[in-house]
Coordinates of C-alpha atoms in Angstrom, one line a residue:
Chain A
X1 CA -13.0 15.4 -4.2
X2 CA -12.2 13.0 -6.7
X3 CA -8.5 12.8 -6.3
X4 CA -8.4 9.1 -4.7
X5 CA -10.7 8.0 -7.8
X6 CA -8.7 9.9 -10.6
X7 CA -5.3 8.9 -8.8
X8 CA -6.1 5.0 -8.5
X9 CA -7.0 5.4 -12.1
X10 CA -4.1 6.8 -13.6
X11 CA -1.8 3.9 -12.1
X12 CA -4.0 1.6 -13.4
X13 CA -4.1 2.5 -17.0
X14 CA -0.6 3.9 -17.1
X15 CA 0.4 0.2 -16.1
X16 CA -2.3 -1.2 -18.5
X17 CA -0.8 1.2 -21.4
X18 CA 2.7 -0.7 -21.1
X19 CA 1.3 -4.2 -21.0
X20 CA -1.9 -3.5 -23.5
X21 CA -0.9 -5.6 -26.4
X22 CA 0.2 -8.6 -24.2
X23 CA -3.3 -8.4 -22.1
X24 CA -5.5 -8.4 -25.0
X25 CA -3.4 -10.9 -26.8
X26 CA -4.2 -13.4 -23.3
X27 CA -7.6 -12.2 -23.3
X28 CA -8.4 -13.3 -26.8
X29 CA -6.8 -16.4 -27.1
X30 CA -9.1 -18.6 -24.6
X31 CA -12.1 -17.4 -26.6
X32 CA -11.4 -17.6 -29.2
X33 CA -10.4 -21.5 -28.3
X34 CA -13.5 -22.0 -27.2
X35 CA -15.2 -21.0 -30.0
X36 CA -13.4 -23.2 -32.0
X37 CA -13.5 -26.4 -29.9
X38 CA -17.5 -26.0 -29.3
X39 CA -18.6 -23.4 -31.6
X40 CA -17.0 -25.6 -35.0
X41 CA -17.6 -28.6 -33.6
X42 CA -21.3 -28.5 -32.6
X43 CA -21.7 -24.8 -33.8
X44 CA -23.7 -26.1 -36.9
X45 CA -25.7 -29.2 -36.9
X46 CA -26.6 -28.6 -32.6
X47 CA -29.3 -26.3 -31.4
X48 CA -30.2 -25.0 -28.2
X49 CA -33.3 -23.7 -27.0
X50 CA -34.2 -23.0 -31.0
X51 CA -31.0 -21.4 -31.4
X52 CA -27.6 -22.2 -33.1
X53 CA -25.3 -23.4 -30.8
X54 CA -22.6 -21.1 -31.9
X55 CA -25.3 -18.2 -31.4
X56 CA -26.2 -20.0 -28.2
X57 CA -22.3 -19.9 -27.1
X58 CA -21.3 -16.2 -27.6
X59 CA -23.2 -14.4 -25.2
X60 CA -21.8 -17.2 -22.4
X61 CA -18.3 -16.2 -24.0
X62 CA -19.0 -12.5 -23.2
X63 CA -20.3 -13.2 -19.6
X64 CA -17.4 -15.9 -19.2
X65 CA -14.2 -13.8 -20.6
X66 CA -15.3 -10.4 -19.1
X67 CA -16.1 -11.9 -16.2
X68 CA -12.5 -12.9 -16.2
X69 CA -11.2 -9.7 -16.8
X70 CA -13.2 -8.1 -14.3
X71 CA -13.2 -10.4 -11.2
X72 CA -8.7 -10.6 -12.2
X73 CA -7.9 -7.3 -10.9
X74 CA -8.0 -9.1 -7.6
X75 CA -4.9 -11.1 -8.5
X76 CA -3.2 -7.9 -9.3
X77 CA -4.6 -5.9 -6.0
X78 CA -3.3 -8.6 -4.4
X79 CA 0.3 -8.4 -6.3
X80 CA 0.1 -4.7 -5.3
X81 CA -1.1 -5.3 -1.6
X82 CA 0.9 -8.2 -0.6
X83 CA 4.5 -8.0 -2.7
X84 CA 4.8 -4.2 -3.6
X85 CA 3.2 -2.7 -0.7
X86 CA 1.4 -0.1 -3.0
X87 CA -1.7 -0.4 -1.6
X88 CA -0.4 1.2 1.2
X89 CA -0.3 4.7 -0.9
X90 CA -3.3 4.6 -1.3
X91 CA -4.3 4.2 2.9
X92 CA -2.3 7.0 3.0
X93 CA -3.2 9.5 0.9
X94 CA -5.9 11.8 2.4
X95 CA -8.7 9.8 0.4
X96 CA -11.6 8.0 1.0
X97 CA -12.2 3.9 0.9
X98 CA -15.4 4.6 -1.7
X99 CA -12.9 6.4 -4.3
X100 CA -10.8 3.9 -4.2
X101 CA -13.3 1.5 -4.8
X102 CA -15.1 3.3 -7.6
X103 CA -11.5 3.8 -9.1
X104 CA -10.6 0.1 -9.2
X105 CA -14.1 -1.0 -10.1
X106 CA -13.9 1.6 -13.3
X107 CA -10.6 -0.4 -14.3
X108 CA -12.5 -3.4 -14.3
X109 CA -15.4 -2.5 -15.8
X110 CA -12.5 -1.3 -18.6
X111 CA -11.2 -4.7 -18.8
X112 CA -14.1 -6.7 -19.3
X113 CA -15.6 -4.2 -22.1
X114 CA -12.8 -4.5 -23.8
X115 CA -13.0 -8.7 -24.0
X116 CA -16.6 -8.2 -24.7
X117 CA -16.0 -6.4 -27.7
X118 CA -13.5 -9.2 -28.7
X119 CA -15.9 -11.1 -28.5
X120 CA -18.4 -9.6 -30.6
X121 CA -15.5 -9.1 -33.1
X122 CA -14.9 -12.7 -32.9
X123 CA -18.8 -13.0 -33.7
X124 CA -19.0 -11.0 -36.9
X125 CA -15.8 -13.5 -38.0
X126 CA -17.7 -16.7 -37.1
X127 CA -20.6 -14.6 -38.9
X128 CA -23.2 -15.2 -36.1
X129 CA -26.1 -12.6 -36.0
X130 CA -26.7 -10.8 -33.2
X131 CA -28.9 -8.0 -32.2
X132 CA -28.4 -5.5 -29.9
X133 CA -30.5 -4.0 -27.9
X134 CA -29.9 -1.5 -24.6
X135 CA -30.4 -4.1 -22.3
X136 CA -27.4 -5.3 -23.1
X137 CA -25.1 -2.3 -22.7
X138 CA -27.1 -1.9 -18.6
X139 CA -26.5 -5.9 -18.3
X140 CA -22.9 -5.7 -19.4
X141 CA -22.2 -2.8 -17.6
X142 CA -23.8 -4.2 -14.3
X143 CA -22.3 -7.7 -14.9
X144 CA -18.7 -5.9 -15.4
X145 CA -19.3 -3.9 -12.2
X146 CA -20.4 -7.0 -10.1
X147 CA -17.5 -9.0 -10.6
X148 CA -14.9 -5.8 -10.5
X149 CA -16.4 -5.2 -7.1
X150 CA -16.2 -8.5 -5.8
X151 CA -12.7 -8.8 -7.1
X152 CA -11.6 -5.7 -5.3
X153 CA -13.5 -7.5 -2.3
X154 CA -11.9 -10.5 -2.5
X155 CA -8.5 -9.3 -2.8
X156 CA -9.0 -7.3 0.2
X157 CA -11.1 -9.9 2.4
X158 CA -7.9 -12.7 1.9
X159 CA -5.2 -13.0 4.3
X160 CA -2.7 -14.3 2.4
X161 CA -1.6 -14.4 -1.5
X162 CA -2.3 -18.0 -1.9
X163 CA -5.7 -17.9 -1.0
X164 CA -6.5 -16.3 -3.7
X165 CA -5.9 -19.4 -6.0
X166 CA -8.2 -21.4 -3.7
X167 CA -10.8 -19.5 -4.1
X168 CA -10.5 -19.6 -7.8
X169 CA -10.7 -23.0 -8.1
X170 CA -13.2 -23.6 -6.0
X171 CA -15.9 -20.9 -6.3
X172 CA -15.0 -18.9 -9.8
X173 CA -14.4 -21.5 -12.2
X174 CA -17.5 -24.0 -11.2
X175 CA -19.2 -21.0 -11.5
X176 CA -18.2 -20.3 -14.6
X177 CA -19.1 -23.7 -15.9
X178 CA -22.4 -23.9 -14.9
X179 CA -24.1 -20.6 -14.9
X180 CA -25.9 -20.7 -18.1
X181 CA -22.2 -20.0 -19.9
X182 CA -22.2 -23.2 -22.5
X183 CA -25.8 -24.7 -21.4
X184 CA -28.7 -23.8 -19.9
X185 CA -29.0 -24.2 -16.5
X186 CA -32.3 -26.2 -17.1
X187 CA -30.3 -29.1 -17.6
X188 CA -28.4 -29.4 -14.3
X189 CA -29.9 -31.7 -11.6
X190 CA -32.3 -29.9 -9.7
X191 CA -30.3 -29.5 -6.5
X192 CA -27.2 -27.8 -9.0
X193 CA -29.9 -26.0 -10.6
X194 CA -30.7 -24.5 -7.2
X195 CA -27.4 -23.6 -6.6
X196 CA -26.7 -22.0 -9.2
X197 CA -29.1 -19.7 -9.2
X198 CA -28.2 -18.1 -6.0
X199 CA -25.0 -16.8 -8.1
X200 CA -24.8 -13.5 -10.2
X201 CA -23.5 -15.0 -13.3
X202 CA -26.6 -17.5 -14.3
X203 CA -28.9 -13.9 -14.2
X204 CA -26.3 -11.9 -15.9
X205 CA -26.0 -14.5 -18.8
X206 CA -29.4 -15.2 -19.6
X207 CA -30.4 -11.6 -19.7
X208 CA -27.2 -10.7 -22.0
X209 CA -28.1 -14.1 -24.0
X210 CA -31.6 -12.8 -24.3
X211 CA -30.5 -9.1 -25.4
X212 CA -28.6 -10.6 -27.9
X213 CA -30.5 -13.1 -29.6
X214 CA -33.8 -11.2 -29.7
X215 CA -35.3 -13.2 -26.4
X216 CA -37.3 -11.7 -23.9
X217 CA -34.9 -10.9 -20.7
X218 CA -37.1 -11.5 -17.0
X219 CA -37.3 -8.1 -15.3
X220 CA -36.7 -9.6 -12.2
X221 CA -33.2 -11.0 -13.7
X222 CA -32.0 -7.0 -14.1
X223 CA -32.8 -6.4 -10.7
X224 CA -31.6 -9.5 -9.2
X225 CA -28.4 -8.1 -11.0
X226 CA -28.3 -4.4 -9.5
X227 CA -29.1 -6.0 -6.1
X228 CA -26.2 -7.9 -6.3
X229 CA -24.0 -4.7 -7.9
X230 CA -25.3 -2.7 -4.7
X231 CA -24.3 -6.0 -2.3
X232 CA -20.9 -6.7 -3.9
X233 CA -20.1 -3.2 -3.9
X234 CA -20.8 -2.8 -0.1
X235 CA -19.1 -5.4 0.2
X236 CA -15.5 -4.2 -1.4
X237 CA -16.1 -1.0 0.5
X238 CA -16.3 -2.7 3.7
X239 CA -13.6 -4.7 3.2
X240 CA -11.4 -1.7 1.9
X241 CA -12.4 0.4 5.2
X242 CA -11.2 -2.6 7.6
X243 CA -7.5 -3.6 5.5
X244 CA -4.5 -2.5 7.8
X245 CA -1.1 -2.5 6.4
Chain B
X1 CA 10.9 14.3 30.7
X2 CA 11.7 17.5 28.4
X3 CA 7.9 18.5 27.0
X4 CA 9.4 20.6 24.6
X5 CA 7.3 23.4 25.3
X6 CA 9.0 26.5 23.0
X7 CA 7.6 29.0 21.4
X8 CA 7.3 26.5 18.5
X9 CA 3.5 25.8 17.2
X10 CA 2.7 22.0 18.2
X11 CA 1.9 20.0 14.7
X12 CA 1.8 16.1 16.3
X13 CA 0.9 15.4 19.8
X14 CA 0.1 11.5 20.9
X15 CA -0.7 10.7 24.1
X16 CA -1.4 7.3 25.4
X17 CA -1.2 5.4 22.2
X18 CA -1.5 1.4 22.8
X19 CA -1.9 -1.4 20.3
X20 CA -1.6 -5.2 21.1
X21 CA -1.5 -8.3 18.2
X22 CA -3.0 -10.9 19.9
X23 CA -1.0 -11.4 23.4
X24 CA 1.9 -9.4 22.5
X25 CA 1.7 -5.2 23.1
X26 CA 3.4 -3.9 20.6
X27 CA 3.1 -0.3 22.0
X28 CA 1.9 0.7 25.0
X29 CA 0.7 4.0 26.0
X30 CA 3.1 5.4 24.0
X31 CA 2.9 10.1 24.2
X32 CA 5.2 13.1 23.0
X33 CA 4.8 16.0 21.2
X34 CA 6.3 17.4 17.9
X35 CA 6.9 21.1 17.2
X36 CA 7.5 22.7 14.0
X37 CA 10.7 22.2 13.0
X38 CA 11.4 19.1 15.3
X39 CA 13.9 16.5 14.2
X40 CA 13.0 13.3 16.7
X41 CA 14.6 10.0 16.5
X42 CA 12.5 7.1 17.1
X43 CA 14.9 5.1 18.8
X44 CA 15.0 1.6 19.8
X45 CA 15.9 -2.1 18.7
X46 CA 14.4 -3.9 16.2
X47 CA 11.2 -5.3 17.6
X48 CA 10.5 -2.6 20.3
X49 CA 7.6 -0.7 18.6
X50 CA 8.7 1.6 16.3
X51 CA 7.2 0.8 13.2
X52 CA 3.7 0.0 14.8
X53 CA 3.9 3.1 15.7
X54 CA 4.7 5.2 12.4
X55 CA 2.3 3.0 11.1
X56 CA -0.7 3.9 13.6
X57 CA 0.2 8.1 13.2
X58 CA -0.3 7.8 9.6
X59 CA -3.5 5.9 9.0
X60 CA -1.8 2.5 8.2
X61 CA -3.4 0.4 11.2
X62 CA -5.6 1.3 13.6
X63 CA -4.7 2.1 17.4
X64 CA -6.5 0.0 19.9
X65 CA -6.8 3.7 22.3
X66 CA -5.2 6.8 22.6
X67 CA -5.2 10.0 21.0
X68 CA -3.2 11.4 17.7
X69 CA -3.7 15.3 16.9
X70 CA -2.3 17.5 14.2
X71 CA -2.2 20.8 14.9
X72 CA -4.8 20.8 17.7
X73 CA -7.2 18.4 15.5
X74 CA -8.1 14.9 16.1
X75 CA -6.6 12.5 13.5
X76 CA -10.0 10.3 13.7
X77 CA -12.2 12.9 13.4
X78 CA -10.1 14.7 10.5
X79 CA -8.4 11.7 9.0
X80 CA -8.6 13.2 5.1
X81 CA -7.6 16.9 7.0
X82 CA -4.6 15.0 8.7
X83 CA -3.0 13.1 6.1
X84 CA -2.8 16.2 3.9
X85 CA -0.2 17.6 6.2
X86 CA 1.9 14.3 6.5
X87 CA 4.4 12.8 4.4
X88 CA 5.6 9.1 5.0
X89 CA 8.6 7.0 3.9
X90 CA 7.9 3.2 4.8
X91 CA 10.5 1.1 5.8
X92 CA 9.9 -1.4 3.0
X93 CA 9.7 0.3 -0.8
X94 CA 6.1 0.7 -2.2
X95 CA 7.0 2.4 -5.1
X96 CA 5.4 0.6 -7.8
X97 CA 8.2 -1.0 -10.3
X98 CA 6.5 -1.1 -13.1
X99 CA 5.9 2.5 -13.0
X100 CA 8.7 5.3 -14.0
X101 CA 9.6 7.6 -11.2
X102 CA 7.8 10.1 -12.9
X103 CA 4.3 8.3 -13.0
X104 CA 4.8 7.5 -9.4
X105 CA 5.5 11.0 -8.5
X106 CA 2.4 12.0 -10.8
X107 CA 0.3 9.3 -9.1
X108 CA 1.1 11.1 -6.0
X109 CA 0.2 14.2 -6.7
X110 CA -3.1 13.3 -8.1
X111 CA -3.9 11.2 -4.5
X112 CA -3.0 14.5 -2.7
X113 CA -5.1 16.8 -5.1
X114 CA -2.3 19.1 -5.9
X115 CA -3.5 21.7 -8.6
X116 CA -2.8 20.2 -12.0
X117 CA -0.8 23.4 -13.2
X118 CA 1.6 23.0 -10.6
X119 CA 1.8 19.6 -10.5
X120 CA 4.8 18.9 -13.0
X121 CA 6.9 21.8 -12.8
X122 CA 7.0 20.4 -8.8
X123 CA 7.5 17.1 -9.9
X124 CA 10.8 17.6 -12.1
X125 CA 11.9 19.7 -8.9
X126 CA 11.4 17.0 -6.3
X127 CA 12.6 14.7 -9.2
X128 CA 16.4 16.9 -9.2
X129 CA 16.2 17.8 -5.9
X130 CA 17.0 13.9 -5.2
X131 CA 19.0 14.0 -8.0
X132 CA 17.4 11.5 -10.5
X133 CA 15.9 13.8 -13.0
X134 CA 17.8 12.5 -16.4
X135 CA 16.2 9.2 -15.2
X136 CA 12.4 10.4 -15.1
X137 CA 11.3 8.3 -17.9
X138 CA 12.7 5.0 -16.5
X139 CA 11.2 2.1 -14.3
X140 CA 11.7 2.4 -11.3
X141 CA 12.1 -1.2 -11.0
X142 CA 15.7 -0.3 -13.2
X143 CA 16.8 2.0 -10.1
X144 CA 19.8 1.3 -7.5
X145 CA 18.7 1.0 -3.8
X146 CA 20.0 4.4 -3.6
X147 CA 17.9 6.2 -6.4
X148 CA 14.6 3.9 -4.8
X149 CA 15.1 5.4 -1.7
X150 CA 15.6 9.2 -2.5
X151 CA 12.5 8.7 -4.7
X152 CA 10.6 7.7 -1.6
X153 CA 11.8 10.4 0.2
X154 CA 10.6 13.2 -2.5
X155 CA 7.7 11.7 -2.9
X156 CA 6.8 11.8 0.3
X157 CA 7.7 15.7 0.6
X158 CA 5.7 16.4 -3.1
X159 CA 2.8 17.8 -1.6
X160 CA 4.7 20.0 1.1
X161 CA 3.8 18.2 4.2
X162 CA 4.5 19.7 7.7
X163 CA 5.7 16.4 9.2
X164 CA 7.6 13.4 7.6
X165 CA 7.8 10.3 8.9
X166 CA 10.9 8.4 8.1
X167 CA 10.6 4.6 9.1
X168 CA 14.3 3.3 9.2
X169 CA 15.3 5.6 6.0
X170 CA 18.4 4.1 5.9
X171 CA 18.5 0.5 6.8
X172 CA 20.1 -2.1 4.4
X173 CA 22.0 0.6 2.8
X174 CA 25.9 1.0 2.3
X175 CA 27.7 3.7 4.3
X176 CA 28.7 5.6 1.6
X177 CA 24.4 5.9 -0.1
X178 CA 23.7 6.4 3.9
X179 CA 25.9 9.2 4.6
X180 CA 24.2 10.9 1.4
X181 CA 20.9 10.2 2.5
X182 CA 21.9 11.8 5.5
X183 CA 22.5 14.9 3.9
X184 CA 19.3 15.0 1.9
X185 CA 17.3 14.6 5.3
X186 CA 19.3 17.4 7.1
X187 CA 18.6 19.8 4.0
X188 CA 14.8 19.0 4.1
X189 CA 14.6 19.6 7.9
X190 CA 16.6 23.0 7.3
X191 CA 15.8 24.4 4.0
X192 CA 11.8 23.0 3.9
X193 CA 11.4 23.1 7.7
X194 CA 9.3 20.2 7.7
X195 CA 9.3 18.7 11.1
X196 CA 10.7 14.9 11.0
X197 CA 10.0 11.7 13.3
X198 CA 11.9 9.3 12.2
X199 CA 12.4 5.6 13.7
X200 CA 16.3 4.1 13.5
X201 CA 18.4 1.3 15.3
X202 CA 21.1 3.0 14.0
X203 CA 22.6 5.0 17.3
X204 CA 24.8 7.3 15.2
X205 CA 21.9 8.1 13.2
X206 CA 20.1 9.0 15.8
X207 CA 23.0 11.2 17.6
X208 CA 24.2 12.6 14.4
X209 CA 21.0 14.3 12.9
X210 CA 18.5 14.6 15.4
X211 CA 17.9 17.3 18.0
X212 CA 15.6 15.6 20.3
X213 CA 15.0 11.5 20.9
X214 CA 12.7 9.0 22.4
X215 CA 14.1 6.2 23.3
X216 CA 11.6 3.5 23.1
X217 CA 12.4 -0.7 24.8
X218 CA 9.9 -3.4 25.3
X219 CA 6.7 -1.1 23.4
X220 CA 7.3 2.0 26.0
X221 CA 9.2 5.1 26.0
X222 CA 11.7 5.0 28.6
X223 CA 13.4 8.4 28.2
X224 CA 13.3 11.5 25.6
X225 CA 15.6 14.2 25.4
X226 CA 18.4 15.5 23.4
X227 CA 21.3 13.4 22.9
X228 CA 23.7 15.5 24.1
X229 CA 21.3 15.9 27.6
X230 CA 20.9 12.4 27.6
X231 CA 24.9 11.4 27.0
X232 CA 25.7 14.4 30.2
X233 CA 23.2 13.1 32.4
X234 CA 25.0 9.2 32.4
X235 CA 28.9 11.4 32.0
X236 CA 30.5 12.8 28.9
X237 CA 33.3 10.2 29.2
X238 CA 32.9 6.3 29.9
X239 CA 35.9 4.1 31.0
X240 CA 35.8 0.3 30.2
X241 CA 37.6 -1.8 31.7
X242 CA 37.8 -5.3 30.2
X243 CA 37.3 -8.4 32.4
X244 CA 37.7 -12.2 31.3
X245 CA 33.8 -12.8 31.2
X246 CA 32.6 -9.0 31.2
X247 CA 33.5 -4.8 30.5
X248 CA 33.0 -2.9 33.4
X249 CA 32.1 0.9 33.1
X250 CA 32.5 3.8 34.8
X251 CA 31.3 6.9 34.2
X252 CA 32.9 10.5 34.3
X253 CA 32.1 13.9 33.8
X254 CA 35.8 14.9 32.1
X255 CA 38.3 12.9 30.9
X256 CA 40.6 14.5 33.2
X257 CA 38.5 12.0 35.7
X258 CA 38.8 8.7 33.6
X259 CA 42.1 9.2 32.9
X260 CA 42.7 9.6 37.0
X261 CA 40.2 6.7 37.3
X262 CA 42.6 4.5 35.0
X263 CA 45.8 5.0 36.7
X264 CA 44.4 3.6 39.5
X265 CA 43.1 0.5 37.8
X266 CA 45.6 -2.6 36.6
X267 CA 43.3 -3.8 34.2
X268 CA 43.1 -3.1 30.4
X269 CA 40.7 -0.6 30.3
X270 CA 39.5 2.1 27.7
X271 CA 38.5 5.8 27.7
X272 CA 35.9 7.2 24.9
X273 CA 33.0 9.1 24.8
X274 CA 30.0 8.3 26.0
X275 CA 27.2 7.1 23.1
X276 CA 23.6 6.9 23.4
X277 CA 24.0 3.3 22.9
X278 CA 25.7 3.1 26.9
X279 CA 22.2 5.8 27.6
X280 CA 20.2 2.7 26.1
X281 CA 21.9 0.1 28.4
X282 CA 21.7 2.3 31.3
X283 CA 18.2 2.9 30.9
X284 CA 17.1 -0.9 29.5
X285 CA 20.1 -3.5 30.9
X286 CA 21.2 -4.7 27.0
X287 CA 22.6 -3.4 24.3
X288 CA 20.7 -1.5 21.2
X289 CA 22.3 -4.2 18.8
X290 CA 22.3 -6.8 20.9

């Protein structure tokens, strides 16, 4: 039953296990640059919303680098779909679309747990106090899933390799900027501030910002954010079920 | 047309199967039936329909209308049913590089649910059977042309399918590597008796290993039969005769008759067999190559 999951699995993490020290390396560095850039630099004397910058800044690290991790499986789906062809091993194998879709989703839920925990590494170095609480591990975990999905649905939805770059630079990194990642969304013009909260990532932060610093996280937030992990999902399944070799 | 209709349980019958990209019909109501056992040569230039075929009996891109059964079942209806009894070798490579042969072979397996106690015991035998077992550990990015393509073949035959389908197995690849591929293809057919369809442009290819073959121009099948039936049908023997702009041929049933046929000409001419490449330009006006 699970074959399509288990098998799209092990050729992900048996390729992961050769290239493991060079991908955490990458995924460390650009954090870890932040951090330094705004985290020394305004980390002390700046506050935001009664908090530390620094303590202000890590959770948007964790949403920004996992969601990195996560939504980059696309460019290697696409490395695999477009140059290699192995993709089509998977079309035809007697599986279904939905465990290939859970299996690649897993992998990138893997990835961005593993930046996030950088990250909080990274925190107890820059000694910033956090506090943990579960809605962080369902918010993670549905953040992680959301942008693995939409990855998977992206690098199936494109018709061509380059594409992928467009759409990079024109939906995920604006995105990334001003979602709630390194200020709060408050503070955008109100038609940006419209915008940008018909996108997963300015829920996902302020719930994981709230879990972290001892807030109180919006109900509504959390299940804006499985609506969207149900959506996204659909969405890399449909677009799985229609790809033709 | 020969229907093939022996004694011989049908695994793969198509009837009817069309598929256009945009203006351009790239197969048009293509049918023919496979037995077990078969060895059928897709056979056709470059262009004519073959791989858009392969590609539509094994899940890769959808058909437009027609029908594709294994063993009495509908492949819509039973797609995870049907694709557990075929193997495929793609034209182009899709093993993944970065992966040794054995985690692509172990990859397989686990997509095809074979029982994990099995699974590498088969996969060290499929791994010598092509010959590359002292290499198991090693990237398959690191392999010859050769060693790729075996590996595609014995990962397509890892989970014992009934029918493999072989899209150009040999295309790109020296004479010497092809010849051996040829042998590796022969010995599945005989000692596995897994039923092949496999697509070439290579006319000796086609004539050398394959007991039946379609002969497909222009997206349609324009004759199917076994070479030798199709060669005696045109004349065993073929005299050429070679004018300034163009090569006349004639056609004879012994060579007793050619060689009669040449006396009487004053032109340079040529006897030689017959090939299924003169069948082709019988059937279509051009050339196979050409």
């Amino acid at each position: 039953m699970l074959n399509g999951f288990k098998g799209v699995l092990y050729r992900e993490l048996s390729l992961y296990k050769r290239k493991a020290r060079k991908q955490i390396l990458a995924a460390s560095i650009s954090p870890l640059l932040f951090l330094i850039a705004f985290g020394w630099s305004f980390g002390e004397e700046m506050s935001v919303g009664g908090l530390p910058y620094i303590t202000f800044l890590i959770p948007g690290l964790i949403t920004m680098s996992s969601l990195n991790q996560s939504y980059g499986i696309s460019q290697e789906l696409n490395i695999s779909r477009f140059y290699f062809h192995v993709f089509d091993e998977y079309l035809i194998a007697p599986i279904s679309p939905l465990e290939i879709v859970f299996g690649e989703a897993l992998y990138g839920m893997f990835k961005g747990l593993l930046s996030t925990g950088l990250i909080l590494i990274y925190s107890q170095l820059f000694s910033v106090k956090l506090t943990f609480s579960p809605i962080f591990f369902v918010a993670i975990t549905l953040h992680t899933f959301i942008f693995s999905s939409l990855g998977i649905a992206m690098a199936m939805l494109i018709k061509e390799h380059r594409s992928q770059a467009t759409l990079t630079t024109f939906v995920i990194t604006p995105m990334i900027f001003l979602c709630g990642t390194f200020f709060p969304v408050e503070r955008l013009p109100a038609v940006f501030n419209t915008a940008v909260h018909a996108l997963p990532l300015t829920y996902s932060t302020k719930v994981i910002r709230a879990s972290l610093t001892g807030g109180a996280y919006v109900p509504l937030h959390m299940m804006l954010l499985a609506g969207y992990a149900v959506m996204f999902f659909g969405l890399a399944l449909y677009a799985v079920r229609r790809v033709e070799a | 047309m020969n229907d093939n209709s022996n004694n011989h349980k049908s695994v793969l019958k198509v009837r009817d199967l069309y598929k256009r990209f945009n203006d351009n019909v790239a197969v048009d109501r293509v049918s023919f039936n496979i037995n077990e056992g078969d060895f059928v040569a897709l056979l056709g230039p470059n262009g004519a329909g073959k791989t858009t075929t392969i590609k539509m009996l094994t899940g890769l891109i959808k058909s437009m209308s027609g029908d594709i059964h294994y063993y009495g079942e509908s492949f819509f209806d039973n797609m995870k049913k049907s694709k557990s009894v075929i193997g495929v070798v793609p034209q182009q490579s899709n093993l993944d590089r970065d992966l040794t042969a054995y985690e692509n072979l172990m990859m397989h397996a686990i997509l095809h649910g074979m029982p994990k106690s099995s699974r590498k015991e088969k996969i060290d035998a499929a791994l010598e059977f092509a010959g590359i077992l002292e290499q198991k550990n090693n990237e398959v990015r690191t392999f010859s042309g050769g060693m790729q393509r075996r590996l595609v073949i014995v990962r397509a035959l890892l989970h014992e399918p009934k029918i493999l389908f072989l899209d150009e197995p040999t295309v790109g690849l020296d004479p010497r590597i092809r010849h051996e591929l040829w042998k590796l293809i022969i010995k599945i057919n005989q000692l596995k008796k897994t039923s092949i369809l496999m697509t070439t442009h290579y006319i000796e290819e086609a004539d050398k290993l394959c007991d039946r073959v379609l002969i497909i121009n222009s997206a349609r099948i324009v004759a199917e039969d076994s070479p030798e039936t199709l060669k005696n049908e045109l004349g065993r023997y073929v005299l050429e005769t070679f004018n300034e702009e163009s090569i006349d041929k004639l056609f004879f049933a012994t060579r007793e008759e050619a060689v009669k046929s040449m006396k009487d000409s004053e032109c340079a001419c040529k006897i030689r067999e017959v090939s299924l490449d003169d069948v082709f330009l019988d059937l279509t006006g051009r050339s196979i190559d050409a």
